[in-house]
mmCIF file of N, CA, C and O in Angstrom:
data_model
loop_
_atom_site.group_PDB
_atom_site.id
_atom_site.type_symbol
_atom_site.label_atom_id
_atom_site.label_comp_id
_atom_site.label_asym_id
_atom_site.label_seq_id
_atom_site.Cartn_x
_atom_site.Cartn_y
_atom_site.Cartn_z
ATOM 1 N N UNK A 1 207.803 -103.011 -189.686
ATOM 2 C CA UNK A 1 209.125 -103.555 -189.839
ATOM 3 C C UNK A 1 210.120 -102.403 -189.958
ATOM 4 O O UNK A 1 209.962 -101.572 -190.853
ATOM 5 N N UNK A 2 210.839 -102.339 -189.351
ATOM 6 C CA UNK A 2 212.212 -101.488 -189.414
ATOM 7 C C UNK A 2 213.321 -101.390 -190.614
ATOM 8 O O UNK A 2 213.799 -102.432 -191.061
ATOM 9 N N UNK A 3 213.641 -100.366 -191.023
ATOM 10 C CA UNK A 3 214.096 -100.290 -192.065
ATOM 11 C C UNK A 3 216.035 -101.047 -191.752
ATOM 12 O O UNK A 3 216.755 -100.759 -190.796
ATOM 13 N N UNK A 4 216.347 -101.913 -192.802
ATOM 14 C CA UNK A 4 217.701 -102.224 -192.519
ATOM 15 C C UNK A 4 218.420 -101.389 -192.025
ATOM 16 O O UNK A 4 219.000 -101.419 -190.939
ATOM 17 N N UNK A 5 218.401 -100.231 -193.190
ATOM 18 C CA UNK A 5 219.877 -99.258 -193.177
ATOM 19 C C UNK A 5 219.060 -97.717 -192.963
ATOM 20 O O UNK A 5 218.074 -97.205 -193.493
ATOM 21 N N UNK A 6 219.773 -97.402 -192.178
ATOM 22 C CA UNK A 6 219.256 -95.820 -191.498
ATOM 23 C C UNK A 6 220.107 -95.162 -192.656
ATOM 24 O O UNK A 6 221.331 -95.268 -192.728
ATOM 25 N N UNK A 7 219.397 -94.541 -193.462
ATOM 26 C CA UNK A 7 220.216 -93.800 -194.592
ATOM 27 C C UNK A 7 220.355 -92.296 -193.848
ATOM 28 O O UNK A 7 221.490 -91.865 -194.051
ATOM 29 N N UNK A 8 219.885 -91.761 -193.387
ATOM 30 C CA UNK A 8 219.979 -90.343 -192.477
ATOM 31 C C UNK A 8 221.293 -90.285 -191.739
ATOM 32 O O UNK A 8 221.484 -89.133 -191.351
ATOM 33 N N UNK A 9 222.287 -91.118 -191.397
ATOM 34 C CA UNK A 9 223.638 -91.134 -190.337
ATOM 35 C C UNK A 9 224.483 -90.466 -191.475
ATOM 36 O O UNK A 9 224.848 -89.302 -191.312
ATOM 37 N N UNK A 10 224.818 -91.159 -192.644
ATOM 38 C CA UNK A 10 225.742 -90.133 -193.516
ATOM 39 C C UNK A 10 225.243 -89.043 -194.261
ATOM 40 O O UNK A 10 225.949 -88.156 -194.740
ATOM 41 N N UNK A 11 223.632 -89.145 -194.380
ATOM 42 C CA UNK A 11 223.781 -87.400 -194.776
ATOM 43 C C UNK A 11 223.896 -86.700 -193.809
ATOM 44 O O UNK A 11 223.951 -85.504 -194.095
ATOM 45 N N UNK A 12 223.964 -86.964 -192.625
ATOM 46 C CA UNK A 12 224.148 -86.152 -191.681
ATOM 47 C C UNK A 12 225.734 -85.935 -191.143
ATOM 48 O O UNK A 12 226.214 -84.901 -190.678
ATOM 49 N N UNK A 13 226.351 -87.149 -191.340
ATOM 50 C CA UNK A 13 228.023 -87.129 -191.465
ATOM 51 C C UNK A 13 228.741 -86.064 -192.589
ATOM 52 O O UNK A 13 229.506 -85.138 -192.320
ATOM 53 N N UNK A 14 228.376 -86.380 -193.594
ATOM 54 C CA UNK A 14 228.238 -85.425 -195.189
ATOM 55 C C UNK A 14 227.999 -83.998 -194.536
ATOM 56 O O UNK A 14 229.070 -83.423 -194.340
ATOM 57 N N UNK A 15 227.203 -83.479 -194.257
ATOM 58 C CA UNK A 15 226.649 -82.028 -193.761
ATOM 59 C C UNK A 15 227.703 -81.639 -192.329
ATOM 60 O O UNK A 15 228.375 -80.630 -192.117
ATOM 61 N N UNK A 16 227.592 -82.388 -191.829
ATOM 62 C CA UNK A 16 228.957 -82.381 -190.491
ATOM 63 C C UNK A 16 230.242 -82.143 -191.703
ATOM 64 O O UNK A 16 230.462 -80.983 -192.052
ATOM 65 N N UNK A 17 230.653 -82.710 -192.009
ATOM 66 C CA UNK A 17 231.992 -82.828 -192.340
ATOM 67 C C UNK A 17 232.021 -81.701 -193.164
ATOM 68 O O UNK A 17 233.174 -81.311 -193.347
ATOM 69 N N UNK A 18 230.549 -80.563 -194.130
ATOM 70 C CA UNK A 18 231.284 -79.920 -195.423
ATOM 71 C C UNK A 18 231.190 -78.372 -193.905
ATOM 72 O O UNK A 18 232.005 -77.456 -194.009
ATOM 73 N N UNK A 19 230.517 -78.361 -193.118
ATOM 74 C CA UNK A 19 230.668 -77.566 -192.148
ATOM 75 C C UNK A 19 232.392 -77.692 -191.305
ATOM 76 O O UNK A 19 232.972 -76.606 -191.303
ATOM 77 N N UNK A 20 232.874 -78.401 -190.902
ATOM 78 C CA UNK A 20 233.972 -78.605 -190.545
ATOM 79 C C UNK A 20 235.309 -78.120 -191.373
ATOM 80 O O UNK A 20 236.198 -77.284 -191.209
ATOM 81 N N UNK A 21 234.951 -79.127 -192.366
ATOM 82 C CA UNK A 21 235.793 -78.470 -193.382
ATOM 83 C C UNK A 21 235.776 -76.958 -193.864
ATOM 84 O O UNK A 21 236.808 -76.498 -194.353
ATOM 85 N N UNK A 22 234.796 -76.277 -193.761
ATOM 86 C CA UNK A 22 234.932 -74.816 -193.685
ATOM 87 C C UNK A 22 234.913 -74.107 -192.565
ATOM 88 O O UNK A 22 234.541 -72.941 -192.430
ATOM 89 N N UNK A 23 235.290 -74.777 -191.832
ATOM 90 C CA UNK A 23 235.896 -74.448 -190.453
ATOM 91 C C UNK A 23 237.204 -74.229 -190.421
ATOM 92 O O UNK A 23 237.816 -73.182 -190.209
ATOM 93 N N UNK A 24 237.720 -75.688 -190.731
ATOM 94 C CA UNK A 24 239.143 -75.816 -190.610
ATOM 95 C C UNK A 24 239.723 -74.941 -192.294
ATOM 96 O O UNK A 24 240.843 -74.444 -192.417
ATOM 97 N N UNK A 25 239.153 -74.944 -192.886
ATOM 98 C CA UNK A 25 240.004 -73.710 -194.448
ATOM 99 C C UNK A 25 239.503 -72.478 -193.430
ATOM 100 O O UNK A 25 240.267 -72.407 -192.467
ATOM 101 N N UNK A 26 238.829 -71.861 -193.401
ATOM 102 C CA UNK A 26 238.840 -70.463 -192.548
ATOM 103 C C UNK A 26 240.436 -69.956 -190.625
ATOM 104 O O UNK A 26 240.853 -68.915 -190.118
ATOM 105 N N UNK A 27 240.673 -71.585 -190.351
ATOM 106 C CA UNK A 27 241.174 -71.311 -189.678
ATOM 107 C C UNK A 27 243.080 -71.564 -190.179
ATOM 108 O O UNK A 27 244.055 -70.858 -189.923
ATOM 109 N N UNK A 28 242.982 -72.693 -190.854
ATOM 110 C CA UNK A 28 244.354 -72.610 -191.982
ATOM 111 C C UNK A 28 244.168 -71.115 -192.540
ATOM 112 O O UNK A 28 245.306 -70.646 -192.573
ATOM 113 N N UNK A 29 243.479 -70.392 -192.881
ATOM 114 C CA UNK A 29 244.060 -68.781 -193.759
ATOM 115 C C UNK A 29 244.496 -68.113 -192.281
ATOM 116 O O UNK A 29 245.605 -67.592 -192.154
ATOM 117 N N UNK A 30 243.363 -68.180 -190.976
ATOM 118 C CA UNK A 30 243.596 -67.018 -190.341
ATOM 119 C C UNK A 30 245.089 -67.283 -189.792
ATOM 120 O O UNK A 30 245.955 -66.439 -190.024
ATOM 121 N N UNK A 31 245.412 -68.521 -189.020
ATOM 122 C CA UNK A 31 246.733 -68.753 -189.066
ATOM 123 C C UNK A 31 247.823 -68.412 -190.186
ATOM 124 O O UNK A 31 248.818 -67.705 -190.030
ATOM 125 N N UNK A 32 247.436 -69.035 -191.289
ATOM 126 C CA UNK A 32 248.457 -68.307 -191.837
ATOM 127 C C UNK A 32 248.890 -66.958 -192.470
ATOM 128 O O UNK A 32 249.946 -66.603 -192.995
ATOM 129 N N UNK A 33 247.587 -66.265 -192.214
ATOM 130 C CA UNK A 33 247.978 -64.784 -192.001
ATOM 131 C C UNK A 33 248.723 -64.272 -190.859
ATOM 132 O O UNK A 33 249.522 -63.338 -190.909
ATOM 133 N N UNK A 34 248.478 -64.796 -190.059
ATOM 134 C CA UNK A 34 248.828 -64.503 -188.280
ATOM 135 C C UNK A 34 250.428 -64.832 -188.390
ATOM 136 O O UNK A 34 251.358 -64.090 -188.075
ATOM 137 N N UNK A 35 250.479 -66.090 -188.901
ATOM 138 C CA UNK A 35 252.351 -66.374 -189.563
ATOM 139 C C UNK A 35 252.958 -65.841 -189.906
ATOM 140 O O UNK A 35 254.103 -65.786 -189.458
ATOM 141 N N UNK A 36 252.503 -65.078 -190.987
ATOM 142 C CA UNK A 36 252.762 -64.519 -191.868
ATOM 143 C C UNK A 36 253.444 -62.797 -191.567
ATOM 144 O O UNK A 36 254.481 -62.199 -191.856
ATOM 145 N N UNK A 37 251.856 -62.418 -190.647
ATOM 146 C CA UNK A 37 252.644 -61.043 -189.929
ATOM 147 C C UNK A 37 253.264 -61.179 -188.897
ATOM 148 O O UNK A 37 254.111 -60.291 -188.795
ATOM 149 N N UNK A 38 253.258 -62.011 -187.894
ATOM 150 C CA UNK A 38 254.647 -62.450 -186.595
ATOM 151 C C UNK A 38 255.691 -62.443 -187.114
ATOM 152 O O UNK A 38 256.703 -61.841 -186.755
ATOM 153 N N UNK A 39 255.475 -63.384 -188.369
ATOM 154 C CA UNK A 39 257.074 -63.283 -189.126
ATOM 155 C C UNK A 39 257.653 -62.352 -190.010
ATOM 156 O O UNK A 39 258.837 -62.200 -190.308
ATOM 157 N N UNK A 40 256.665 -61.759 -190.380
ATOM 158 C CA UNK A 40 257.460 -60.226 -190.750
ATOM 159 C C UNK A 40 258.163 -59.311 -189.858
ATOM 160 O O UNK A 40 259.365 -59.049 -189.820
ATOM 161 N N UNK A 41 256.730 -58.655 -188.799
ATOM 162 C CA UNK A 41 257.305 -57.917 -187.121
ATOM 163 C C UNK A 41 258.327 -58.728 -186.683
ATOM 164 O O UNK A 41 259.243 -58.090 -186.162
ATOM 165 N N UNK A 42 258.465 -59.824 -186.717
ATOM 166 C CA UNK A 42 259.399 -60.061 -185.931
ATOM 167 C C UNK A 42 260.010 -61.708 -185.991
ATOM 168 O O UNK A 42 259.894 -62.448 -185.014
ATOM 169 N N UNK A 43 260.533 -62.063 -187.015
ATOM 170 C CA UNK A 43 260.871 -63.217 -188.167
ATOM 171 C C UNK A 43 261.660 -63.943 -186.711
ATOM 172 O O UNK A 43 262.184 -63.431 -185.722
ATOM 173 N N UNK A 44 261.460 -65.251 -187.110
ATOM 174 C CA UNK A 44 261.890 -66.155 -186.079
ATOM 175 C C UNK A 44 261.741 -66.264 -185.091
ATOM 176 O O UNK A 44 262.432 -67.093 -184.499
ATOM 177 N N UNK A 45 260.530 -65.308 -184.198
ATOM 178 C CA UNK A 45 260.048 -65.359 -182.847
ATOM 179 C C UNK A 45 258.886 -66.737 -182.913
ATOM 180 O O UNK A 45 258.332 -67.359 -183.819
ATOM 181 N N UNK A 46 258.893 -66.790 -181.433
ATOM 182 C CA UNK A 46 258.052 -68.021 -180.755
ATOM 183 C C UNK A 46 256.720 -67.587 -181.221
ATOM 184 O O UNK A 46 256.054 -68.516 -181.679
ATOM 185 N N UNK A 47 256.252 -66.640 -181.230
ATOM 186 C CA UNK A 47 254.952 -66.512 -182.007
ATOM 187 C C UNK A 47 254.425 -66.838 -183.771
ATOM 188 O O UNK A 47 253.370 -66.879 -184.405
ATOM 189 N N UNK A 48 255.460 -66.967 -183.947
ATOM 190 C CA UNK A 48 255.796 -66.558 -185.464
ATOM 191 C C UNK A 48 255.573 -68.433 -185.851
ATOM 192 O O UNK A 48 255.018 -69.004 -186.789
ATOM 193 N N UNK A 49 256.420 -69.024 -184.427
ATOM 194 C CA UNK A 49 256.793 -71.021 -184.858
ATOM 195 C C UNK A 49 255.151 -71.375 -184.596
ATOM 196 O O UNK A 49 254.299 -71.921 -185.298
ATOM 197 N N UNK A 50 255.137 -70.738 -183.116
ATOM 198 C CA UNK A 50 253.363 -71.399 -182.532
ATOM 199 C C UNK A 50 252.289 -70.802 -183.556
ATOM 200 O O UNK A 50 251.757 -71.852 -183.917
ATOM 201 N N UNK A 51 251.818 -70.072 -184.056
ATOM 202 C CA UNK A 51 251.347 -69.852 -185.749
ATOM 203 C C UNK A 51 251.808 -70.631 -186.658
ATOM 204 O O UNK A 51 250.778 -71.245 -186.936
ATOM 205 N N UNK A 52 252.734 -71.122 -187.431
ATOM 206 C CA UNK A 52 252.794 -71.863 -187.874
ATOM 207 C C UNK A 52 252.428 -73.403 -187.704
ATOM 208 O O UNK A 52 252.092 -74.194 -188.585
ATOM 209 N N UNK A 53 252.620 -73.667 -186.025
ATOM 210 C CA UNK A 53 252.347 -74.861 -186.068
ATOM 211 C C UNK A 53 250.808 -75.085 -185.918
ATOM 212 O O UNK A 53 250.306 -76.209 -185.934
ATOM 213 N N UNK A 54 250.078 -73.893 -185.766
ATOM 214 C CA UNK A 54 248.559 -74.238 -185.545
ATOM 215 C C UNK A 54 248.283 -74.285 -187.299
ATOM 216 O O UNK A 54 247.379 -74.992 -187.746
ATOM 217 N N UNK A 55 249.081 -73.533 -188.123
ATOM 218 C CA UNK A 55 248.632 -73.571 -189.625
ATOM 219 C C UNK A 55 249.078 -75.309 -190.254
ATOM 220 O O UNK A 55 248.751 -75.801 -191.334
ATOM 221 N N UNK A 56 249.543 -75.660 -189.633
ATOM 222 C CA UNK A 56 250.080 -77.368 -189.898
ATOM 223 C C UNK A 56 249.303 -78.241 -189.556
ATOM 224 O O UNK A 56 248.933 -79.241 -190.171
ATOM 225 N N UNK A 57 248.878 -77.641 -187.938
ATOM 226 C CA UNK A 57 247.752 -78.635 -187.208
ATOM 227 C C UNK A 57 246.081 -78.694 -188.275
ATOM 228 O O UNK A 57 245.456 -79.694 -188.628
ATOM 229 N N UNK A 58 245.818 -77.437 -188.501
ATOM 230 C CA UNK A 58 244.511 -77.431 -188.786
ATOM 231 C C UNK A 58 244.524 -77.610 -190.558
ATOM 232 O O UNK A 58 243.538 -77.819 -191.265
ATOM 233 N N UNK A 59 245.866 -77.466 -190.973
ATOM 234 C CA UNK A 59 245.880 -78.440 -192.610
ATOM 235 C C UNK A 59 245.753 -79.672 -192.510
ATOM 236 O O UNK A 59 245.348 -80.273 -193.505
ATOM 237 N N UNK A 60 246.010 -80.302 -191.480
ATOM 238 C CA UNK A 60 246.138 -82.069 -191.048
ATOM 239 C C UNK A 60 244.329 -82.238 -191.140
ATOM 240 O O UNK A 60 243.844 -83.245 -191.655
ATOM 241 N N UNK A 61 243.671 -81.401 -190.715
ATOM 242 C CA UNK A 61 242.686 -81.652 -189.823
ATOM 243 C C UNK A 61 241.655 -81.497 -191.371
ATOM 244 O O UNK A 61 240.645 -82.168 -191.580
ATOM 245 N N UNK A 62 242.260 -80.389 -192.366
ATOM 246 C CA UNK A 62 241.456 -80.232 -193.241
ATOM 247 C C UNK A 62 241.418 -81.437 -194.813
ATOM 248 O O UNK A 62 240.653 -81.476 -195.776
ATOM 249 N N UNK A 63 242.509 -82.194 -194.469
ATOM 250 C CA UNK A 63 243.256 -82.857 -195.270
ATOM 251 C C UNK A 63 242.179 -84.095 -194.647
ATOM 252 O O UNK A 63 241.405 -84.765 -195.331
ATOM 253 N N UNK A 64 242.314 -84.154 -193.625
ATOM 254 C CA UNK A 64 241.517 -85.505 -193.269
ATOM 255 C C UNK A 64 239.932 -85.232 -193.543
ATOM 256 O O UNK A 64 239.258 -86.009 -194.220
ATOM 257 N N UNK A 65 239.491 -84.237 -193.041
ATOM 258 C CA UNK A 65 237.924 -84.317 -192.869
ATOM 259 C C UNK A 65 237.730 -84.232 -194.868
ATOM 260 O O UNK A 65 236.790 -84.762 -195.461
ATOM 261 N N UNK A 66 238.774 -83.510 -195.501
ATOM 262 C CA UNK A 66 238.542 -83.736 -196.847
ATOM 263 C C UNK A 66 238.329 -85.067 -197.213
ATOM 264 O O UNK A 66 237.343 -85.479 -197.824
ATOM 265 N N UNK A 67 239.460 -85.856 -196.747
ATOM 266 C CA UNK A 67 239.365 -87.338 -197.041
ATOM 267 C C UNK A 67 238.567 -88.361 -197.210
ATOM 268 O O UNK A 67 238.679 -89.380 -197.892
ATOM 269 N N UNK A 68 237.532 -87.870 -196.327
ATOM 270 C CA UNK A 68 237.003 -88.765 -195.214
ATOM 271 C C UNK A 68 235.420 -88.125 -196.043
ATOM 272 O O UNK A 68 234.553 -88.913 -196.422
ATOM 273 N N UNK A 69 235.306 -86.784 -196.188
ATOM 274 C CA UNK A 69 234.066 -86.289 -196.978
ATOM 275 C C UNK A 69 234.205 -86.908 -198.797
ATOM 276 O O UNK A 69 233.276 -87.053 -199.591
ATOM 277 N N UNK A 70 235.297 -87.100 -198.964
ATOM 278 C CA UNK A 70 235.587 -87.989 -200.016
ATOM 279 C C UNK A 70 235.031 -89.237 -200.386
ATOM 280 O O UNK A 70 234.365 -89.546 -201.375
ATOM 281 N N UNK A 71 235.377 -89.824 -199.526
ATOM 282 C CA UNK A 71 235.107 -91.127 -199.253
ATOM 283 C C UNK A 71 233.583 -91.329 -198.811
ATOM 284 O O UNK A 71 232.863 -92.109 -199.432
ATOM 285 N N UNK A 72 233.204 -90.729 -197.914
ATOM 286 C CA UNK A 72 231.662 -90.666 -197.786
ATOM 287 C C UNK A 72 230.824 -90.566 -198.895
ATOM 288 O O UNK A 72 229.860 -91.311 -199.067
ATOM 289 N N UNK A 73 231.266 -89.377 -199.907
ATOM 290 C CA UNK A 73 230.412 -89.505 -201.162
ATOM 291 C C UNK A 73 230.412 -90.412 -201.881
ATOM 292 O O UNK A 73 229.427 -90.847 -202.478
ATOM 293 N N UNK A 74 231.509 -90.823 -201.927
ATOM 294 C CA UNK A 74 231.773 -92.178 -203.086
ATOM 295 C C UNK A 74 230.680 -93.029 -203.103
ATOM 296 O O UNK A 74 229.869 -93.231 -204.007
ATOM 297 N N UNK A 75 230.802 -93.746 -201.414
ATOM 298 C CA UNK A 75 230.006 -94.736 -201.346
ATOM 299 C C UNK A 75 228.209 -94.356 -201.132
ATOM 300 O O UNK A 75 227.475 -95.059 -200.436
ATOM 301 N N UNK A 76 227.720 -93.058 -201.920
ATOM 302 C CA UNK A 76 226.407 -93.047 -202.148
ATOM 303 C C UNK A 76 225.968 -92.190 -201.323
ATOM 304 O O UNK A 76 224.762 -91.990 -201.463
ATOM 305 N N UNK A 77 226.568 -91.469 -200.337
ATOM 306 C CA UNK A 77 225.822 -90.973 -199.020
ATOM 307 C C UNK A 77 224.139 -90.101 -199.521
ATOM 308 O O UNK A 77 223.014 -90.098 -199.020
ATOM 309 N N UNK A 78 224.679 -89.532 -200.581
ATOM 310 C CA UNK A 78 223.700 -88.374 -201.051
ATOM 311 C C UNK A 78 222.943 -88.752 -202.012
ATOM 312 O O UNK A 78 222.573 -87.935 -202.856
ATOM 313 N N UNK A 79 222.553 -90.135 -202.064
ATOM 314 C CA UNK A 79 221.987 -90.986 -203.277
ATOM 315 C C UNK A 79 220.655 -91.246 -202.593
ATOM 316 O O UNK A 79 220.894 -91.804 -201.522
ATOM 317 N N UNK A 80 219.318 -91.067 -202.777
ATOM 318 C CA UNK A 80 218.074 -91.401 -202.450
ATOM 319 C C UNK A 80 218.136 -93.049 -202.158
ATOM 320 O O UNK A 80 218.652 -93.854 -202.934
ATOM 321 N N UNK A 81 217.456 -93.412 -200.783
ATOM 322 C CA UNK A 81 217.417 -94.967 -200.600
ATOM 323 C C UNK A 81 216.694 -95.575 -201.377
ATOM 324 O O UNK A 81 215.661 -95.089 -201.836
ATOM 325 N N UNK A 82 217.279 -97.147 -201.742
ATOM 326 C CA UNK A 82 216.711 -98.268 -202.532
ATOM 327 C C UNK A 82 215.101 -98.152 -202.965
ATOM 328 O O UNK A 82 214.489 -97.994 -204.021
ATOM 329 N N UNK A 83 214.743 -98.327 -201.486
ATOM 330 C CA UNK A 83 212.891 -98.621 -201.979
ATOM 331 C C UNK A 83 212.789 -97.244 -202.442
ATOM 332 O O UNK A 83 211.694 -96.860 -202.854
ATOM 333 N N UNK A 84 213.266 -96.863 -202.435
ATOM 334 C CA UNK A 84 212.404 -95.120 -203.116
ATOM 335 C C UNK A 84 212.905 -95.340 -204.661
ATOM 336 O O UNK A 84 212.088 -94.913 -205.477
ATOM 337 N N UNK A 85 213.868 -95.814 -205.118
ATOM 338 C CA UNK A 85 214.223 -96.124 -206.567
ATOM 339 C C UNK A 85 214.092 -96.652 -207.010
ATOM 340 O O UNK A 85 214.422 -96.456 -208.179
ATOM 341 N N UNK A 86 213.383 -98.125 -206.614
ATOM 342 C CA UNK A 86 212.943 -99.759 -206.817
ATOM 343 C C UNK A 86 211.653 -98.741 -207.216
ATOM 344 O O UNK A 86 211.187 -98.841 -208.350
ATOM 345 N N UNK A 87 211.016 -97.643 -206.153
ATOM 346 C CA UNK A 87 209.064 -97.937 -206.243
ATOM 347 C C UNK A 87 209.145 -96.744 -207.897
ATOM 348 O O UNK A 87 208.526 -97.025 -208.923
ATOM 349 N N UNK A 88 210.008 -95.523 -207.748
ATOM 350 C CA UNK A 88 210.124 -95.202 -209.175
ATOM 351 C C UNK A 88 210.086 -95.682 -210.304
ATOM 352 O O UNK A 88 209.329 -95.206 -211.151
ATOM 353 N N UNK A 89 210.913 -96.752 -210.571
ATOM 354 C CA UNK A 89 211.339 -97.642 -211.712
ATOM 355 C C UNK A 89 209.889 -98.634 -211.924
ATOM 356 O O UNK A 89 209.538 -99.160 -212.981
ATOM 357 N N UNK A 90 209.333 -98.693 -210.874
ATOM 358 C CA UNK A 90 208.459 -99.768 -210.798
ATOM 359 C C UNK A 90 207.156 -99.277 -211.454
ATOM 360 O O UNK A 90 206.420 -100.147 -211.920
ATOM 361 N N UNK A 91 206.764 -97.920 -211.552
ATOM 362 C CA UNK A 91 206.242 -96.858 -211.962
ATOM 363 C C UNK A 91 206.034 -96.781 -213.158
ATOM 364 O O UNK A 91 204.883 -96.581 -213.545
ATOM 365 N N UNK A 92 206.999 -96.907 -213.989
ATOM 366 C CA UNK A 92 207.693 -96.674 -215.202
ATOM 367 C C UNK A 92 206.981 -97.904 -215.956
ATOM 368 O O UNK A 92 206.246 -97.731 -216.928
ATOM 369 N N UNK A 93 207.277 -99.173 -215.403
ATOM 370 C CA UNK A 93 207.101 -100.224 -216.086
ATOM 371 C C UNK A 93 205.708 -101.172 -216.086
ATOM 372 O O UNK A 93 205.396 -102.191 -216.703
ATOM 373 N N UNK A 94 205.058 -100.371 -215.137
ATOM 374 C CA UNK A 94 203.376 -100.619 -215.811
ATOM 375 C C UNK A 94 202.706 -100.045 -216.650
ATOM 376 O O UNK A 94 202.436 -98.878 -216.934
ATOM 377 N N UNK A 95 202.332 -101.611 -217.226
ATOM 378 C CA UNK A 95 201.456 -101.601 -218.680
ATOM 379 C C UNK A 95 200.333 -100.683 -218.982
ATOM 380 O O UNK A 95 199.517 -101.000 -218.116
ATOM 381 N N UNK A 96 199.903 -99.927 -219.546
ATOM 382 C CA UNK A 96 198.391 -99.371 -219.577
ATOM 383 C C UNK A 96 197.774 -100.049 -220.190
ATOM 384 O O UNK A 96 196.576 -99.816 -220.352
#
């Protein structure tokens, strides 16, 4: 018989997402270092806006996959499945 719920899709979503998310924080700093010195060399140039706007894009991106890795934990992702905690407990409560 086949198990209802494939518990393996969100730990594997969970592990996707804490990889991503340190994707996207590594690429929010390098941008906004990159901002940071365009706009010093040379304050108000087109390099200086297009850096910034990739440091906006990839905060959006880190803001969400945060969200979203949020929310995944909540609802148990990283919690051992049912029958494995039903057969523990069940363990416990025979008589000798």
């Amino acid at each position: 018989m086949a198990p209802k719920k494939d518990h393996s899709v969100p730990l594997r979503a969970v592990r996707q997402l804490h990889r991503m998310r340190t994707f996207y924080a590594a690429a929010v700093l390098l941008w906004a270092a990159s901002a940071a010195w365009v706009g010093w060399e040379h304050p108000g140039s087109r390099q200086m806006w297009v850096s910034a706007l990739f440091t906006l894009v990839f905060m959006g991106l880190l803001s969400a996959t945060s969200l979203w890795l949020h929310r995944l934990q909540g609802t148990g992702a990283n919690k051992p499945a049912h029958h494995a905690v039903r057969g523990a407990t069940a363990r416990r409560h025979v008589s000798a």
